[in-house]
Short mmCIF file of C-alpha atoms in Angstrom, two decimals:
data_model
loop_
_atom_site.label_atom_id
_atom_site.label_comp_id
_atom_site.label_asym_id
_atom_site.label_seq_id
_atom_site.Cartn_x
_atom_site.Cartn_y
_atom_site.Cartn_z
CA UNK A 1 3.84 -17.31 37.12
CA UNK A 2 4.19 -20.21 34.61
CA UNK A 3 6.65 -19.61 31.51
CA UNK A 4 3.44 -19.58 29.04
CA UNK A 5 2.13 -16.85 31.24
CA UNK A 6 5.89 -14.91 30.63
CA UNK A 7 5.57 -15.20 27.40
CA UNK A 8 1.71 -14.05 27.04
CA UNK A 9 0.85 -10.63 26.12
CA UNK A 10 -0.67 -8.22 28.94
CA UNK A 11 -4.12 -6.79 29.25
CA UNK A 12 -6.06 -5.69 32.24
CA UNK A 13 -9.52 -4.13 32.62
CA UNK A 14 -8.77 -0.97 35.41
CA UNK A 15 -11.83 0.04 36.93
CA UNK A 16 -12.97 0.78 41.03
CA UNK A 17 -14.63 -1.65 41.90
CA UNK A 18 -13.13 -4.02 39.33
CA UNK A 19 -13.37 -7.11 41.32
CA UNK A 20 -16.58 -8.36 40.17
CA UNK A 21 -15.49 -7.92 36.42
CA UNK A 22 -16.44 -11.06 34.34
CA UNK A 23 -14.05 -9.85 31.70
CA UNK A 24 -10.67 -12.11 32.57
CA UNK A 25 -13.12 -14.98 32.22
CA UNK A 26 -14.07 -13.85 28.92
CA UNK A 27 -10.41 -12.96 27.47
CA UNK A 28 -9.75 -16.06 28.54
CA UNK A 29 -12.18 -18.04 27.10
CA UNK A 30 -11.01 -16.15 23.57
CA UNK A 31 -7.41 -16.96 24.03
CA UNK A 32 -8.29 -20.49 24.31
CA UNK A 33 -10.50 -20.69 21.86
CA UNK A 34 -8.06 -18.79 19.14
CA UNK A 35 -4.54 -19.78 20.87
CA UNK A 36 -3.86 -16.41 21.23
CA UNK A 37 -1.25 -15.78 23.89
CA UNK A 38 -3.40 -13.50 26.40
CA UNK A 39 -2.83 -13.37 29.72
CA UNK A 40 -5.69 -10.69 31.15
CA UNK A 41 -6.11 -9.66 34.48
CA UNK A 42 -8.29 -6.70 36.89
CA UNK A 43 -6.60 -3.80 37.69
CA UNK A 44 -8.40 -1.65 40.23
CA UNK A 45 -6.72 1.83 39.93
CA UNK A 46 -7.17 4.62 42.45
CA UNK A 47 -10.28 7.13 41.58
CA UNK A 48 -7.99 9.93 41.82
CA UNK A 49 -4.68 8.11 39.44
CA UNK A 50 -6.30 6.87 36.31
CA UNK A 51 -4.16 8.10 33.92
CA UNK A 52 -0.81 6.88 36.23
CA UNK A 53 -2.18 3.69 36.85
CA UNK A 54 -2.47 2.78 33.07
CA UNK A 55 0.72 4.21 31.76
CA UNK A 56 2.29 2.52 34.17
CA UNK A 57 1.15 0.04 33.41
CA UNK A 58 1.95 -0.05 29.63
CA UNK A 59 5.73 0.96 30.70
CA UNK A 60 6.03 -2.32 32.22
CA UNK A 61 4.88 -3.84 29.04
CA UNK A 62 0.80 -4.00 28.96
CA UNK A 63 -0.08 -4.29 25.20
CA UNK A 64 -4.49 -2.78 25.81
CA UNK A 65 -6.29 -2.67 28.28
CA UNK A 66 -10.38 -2.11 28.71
CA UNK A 67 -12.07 0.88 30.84
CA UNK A 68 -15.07 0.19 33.16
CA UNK A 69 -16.66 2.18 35.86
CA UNK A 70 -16.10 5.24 36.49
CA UNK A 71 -12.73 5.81 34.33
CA UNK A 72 -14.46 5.76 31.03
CA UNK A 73 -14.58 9.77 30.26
CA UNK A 74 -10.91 10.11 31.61
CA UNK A 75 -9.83 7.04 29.38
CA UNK A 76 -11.48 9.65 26.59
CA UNK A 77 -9.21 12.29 27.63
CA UNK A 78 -6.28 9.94 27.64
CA UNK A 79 -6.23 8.77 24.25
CA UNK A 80 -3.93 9.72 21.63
CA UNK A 81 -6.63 8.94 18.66
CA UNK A 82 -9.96 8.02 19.17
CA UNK A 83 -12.03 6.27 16.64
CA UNK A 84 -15.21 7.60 15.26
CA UNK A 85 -17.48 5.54 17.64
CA UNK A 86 -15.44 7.05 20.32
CA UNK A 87 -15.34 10.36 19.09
CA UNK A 88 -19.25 9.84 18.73
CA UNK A 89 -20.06 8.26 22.77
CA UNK A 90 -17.79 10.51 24.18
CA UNK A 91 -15.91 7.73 26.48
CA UNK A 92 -13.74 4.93 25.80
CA UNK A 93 -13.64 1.03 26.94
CA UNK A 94 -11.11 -0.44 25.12
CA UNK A 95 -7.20 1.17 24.61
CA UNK A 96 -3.94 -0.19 23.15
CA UNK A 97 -0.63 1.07 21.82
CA UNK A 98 0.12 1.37 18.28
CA UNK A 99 2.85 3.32 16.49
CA UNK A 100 3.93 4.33 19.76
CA UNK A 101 0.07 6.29 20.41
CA UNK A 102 -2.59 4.90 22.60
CA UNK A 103 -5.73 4.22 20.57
CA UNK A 104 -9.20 4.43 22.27
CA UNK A 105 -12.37 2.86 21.13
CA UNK A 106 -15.75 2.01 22.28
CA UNK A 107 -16.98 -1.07 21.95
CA UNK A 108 -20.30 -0.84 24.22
CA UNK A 109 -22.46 0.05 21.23
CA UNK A 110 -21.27 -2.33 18.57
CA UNK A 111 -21.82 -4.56 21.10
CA UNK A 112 -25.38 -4.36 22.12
CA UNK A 113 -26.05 -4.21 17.65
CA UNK A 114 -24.61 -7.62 17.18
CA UNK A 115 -25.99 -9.48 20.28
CA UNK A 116 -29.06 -7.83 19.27
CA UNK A 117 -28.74 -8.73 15.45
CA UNK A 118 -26.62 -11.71 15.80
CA UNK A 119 -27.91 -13.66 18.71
CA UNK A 120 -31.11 -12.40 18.96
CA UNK A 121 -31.76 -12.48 15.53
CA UNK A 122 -33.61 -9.22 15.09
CA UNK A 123 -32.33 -7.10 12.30
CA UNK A 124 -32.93 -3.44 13.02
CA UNK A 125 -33.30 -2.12 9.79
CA UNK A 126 -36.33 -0.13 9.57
CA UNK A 127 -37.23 -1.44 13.06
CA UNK A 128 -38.57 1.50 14.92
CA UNK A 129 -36.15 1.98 18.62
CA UNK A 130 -37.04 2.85 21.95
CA UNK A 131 -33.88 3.55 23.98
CA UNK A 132 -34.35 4.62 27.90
CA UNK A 133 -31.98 6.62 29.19
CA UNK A 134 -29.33 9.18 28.07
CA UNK A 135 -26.52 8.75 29.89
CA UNK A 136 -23.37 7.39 28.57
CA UNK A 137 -24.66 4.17 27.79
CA UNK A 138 -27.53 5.24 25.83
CA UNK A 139 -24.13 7.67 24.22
CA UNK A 140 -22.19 5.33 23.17
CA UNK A 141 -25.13 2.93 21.52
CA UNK A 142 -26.38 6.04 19.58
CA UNK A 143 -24.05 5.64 16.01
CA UNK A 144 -23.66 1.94 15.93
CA UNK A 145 -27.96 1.62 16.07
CA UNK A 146 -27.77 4.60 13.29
CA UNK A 147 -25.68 2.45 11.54
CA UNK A 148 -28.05 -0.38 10.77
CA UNK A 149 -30.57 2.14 9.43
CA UNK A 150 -33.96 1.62 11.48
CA UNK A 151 -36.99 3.98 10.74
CA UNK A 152 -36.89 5.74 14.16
CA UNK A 153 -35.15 6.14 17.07
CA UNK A 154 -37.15 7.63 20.05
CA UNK A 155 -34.20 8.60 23.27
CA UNK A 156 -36.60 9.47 26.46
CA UNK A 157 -35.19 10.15 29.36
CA UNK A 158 -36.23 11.55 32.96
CA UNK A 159 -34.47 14.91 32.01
CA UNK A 160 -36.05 15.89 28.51
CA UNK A 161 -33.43 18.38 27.84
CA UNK A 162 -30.85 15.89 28.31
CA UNK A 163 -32.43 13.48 25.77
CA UNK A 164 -32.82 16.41 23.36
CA UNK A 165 -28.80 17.16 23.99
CA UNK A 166 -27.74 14.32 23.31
CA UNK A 167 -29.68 13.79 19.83
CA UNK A 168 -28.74 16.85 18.59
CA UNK A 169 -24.97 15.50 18.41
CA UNK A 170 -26.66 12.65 16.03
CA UNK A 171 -28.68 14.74 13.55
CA UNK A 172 -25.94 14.55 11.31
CA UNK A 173 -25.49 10.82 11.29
CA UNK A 174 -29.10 10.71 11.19
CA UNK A 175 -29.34 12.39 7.84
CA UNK A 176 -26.67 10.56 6.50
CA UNK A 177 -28.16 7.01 7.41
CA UNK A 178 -32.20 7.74 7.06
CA UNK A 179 -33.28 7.89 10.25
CA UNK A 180 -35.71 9.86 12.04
CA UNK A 181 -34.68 11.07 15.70
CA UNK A 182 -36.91 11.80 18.18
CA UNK A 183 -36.12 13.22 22.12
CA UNK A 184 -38.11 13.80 24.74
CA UNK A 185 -38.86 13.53 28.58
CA UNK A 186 -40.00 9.76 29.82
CA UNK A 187 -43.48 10.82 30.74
CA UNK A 188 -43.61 12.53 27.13
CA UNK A 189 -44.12 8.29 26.13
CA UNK A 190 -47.66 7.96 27.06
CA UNK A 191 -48.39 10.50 24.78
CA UNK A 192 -47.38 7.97 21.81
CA UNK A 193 -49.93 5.82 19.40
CA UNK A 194 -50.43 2.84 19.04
CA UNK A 195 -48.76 3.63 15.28
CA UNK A 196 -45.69 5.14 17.10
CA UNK A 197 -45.07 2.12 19.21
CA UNK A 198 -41.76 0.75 19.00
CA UNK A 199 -40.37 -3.01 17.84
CA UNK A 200 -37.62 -2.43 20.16
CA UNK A 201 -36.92 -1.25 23.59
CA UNK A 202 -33.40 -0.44 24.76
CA UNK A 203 -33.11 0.36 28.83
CA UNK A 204 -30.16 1.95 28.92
CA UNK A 205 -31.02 3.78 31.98
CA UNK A 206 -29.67 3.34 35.22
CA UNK A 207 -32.96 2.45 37.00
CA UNK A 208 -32.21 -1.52 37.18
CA UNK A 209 -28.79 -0.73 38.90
CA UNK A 210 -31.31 0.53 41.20
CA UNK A 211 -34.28 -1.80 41.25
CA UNK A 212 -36.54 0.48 39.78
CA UNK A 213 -38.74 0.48 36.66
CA UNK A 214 -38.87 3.07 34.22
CA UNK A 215 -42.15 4.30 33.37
CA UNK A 216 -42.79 2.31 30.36
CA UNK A 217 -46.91 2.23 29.28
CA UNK A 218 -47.43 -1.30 29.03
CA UNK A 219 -48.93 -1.24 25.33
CA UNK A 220 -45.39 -0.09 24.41
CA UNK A 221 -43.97 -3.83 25.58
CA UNK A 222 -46.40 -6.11 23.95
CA UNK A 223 -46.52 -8.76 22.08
CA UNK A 224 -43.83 -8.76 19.09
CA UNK A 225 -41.48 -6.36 20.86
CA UNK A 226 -37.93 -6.99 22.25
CA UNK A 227 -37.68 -5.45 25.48
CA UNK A 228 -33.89 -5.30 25.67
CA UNK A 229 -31.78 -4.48 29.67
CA UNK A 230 -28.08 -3.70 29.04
CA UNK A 231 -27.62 -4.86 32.71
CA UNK A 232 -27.41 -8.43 33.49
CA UNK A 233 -27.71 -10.43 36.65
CA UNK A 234 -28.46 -13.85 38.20
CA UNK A 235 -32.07 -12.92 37.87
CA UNK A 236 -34.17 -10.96 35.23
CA UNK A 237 -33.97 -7.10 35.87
CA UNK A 238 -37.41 -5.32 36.91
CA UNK A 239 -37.72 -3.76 34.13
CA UNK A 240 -37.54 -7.04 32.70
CA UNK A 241 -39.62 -8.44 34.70
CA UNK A 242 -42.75 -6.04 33.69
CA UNK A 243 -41.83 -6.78 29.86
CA UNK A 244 -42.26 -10.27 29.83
CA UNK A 245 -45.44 -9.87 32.18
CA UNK A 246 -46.64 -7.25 29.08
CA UNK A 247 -45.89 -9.91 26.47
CA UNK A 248 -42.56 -8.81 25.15
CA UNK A 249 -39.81 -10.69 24.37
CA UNK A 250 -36.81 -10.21 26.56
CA UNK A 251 -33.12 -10.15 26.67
CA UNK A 252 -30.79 -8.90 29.50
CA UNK A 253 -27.42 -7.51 28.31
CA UNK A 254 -25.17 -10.55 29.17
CA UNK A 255 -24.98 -11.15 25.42
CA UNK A 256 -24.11 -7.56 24.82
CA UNK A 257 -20.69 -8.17 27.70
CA UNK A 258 -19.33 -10.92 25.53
CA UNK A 259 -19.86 -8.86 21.61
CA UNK A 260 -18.17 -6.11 23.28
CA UNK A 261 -15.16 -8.14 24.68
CA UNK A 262 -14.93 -9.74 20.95
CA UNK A 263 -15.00 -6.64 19.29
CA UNK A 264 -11.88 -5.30 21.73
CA UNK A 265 -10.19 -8.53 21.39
CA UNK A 266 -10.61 -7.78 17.89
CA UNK A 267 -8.97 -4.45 17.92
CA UNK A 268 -5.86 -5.84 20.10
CA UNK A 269 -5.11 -9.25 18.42
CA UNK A 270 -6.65 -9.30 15.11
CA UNK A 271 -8.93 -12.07 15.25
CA UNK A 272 -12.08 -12.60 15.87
CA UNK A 273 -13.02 -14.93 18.33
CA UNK A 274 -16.27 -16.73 18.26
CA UNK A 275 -18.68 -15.74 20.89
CA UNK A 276 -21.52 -18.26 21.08
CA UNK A 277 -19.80 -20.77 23.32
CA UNK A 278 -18.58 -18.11 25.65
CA UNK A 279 -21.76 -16.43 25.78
CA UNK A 280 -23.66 -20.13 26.57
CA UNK A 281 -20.76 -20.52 29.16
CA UNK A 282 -21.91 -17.22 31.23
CA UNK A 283 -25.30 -17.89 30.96
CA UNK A 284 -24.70 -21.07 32.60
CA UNK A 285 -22.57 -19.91 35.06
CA UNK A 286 -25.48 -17.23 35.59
CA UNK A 287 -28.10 -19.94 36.06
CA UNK A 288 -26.36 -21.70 38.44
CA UNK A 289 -26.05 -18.55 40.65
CA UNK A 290 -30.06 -18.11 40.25
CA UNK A 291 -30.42 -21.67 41.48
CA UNK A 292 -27.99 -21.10 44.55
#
């Protein structure tokens, strides 16, 4: 270890598998870019020692470290104070110590808004929302896409009930921000107008994890619409796929990875780093693994 790595300030992301995380490229990347001494590693903890893994790791002197797969309800548990959009997704991706407490946040949501806002340049006021899905993904999206006011937000998932759980924790937020919620089952979506078709389509489903593709009518992904995959991969996702074959605009979530990594180096450091060049970085790296 080199003396500027010494003298560098900790974080890790723990996960299992955590050896395929892009995130110590990222951190990186920001620590460069802001001169922010970071050193950031993986840190694959045991699926039964979570909780021991981290706090050991902050006795030896870690300063935050982020949550992926599948520690992201214990990191919940773990936390000391939560912030609203914590409270709100029920899980946690990004922890640090302060005043001698560990802080949890989630980042995921905030995220997706400003890759979706800021790189993508659609504003989402008024817009009306698909999102697929309503698992903890779709959870911890919910209040930051509430925050920037659109018309409508329609959750379908495979399990209606589910969908219609997880809105009713949102009503309230709903209310407060103007917007109309909607759940239902995903074959409940063929049953919508062309009038109730959406200007955005979130998959926050697992189904591209699993190359499969939701049951999306096709008139729902035309022309005009951003079809939007948190996942992200050397190639477009199925689901993607379809859209852009239905005329829809298309994004995966690699956009979405970097926002979410500002946002928590944010929260640690204080500054925010700039995430267009990292985000063009990864996308090349990403292209050269398609052309492989």
């Amino acid at each position: 270890m080199t003396a500027e790595q010494q003298s560098a300030d900790r974080y890790v992301v723990v996960g299992n598998p955590v050896s395929h995380s892009r995130s110590p490229a990222i951190h990186a990347a920001f620590s460069r870019q802001t001169g922010e001494a970071v050193q950031y590693d993986r840190l694959e903890a045991p699926l039964d020692a979570f909780a021991d893994t981290v706090r050991k790791f902050l006795a030896d002197g870690g300063h935050g470290f982020n949550v992926t797969t599948p520690f992201k309800l214990e990191a919940y548990d773990l936390a000391d104070r939560l912030t609203p959009r914590a409270e709100a997704a029920g899980a946690v991706n990004t922890m640090w110590i302060e005043d001698g407490l560990i802080h949890g946040d989630n980042t995921d949501g905030v995220g997706l808004v400003r890759d979706i806002q800021d790189n993508l340049d659609v504003l989402l006021e008024d817009k009306r929302i698909l999102v697929l899905g309503a698992g903890g993904a779709a959870m911890g999206a919910l209040l930051p896409l509430i925050e920037c006011r659109p018309a409508r937000i329609v959750v379908a998932n495979r399990t209606a009930q589910k969908a219609s759980d997880m809105v009713e924790a949102f009503v309230e937020a709903a209310d407060e921000y103007g917007v109309e919620l909607w759940a239902g089952g995903l074959d409940a979506l063929s049953a919508l107008s062309d009038d109730e078709a959406c200007d955005v389509v979130i998959n926050a489903s697992a189904s591209s994890l699993q190359g499969e593709l939701p049951p999306v009518p096709d008139y729902l992904l035309g022309e005009g619409v951003l079809a939007y995959d948190m996942m992200y991969g050397a190639k477009p996702t199925v689901f993607l796929t379809y859209a852009a074959k239905c005329g829809a605009r298309t994004s995966d979530g690699l956009g979405m990875l970097v926002e979410q990594a500002a946002e928590a180096f944010y929260n640690w450091r204080g500054v925010r780093p700039s995430t267009a060049p990292v985000l063009a970085e990864l996308r090349a790296a990403l292209q050269a693994e398609a052309a492989r």
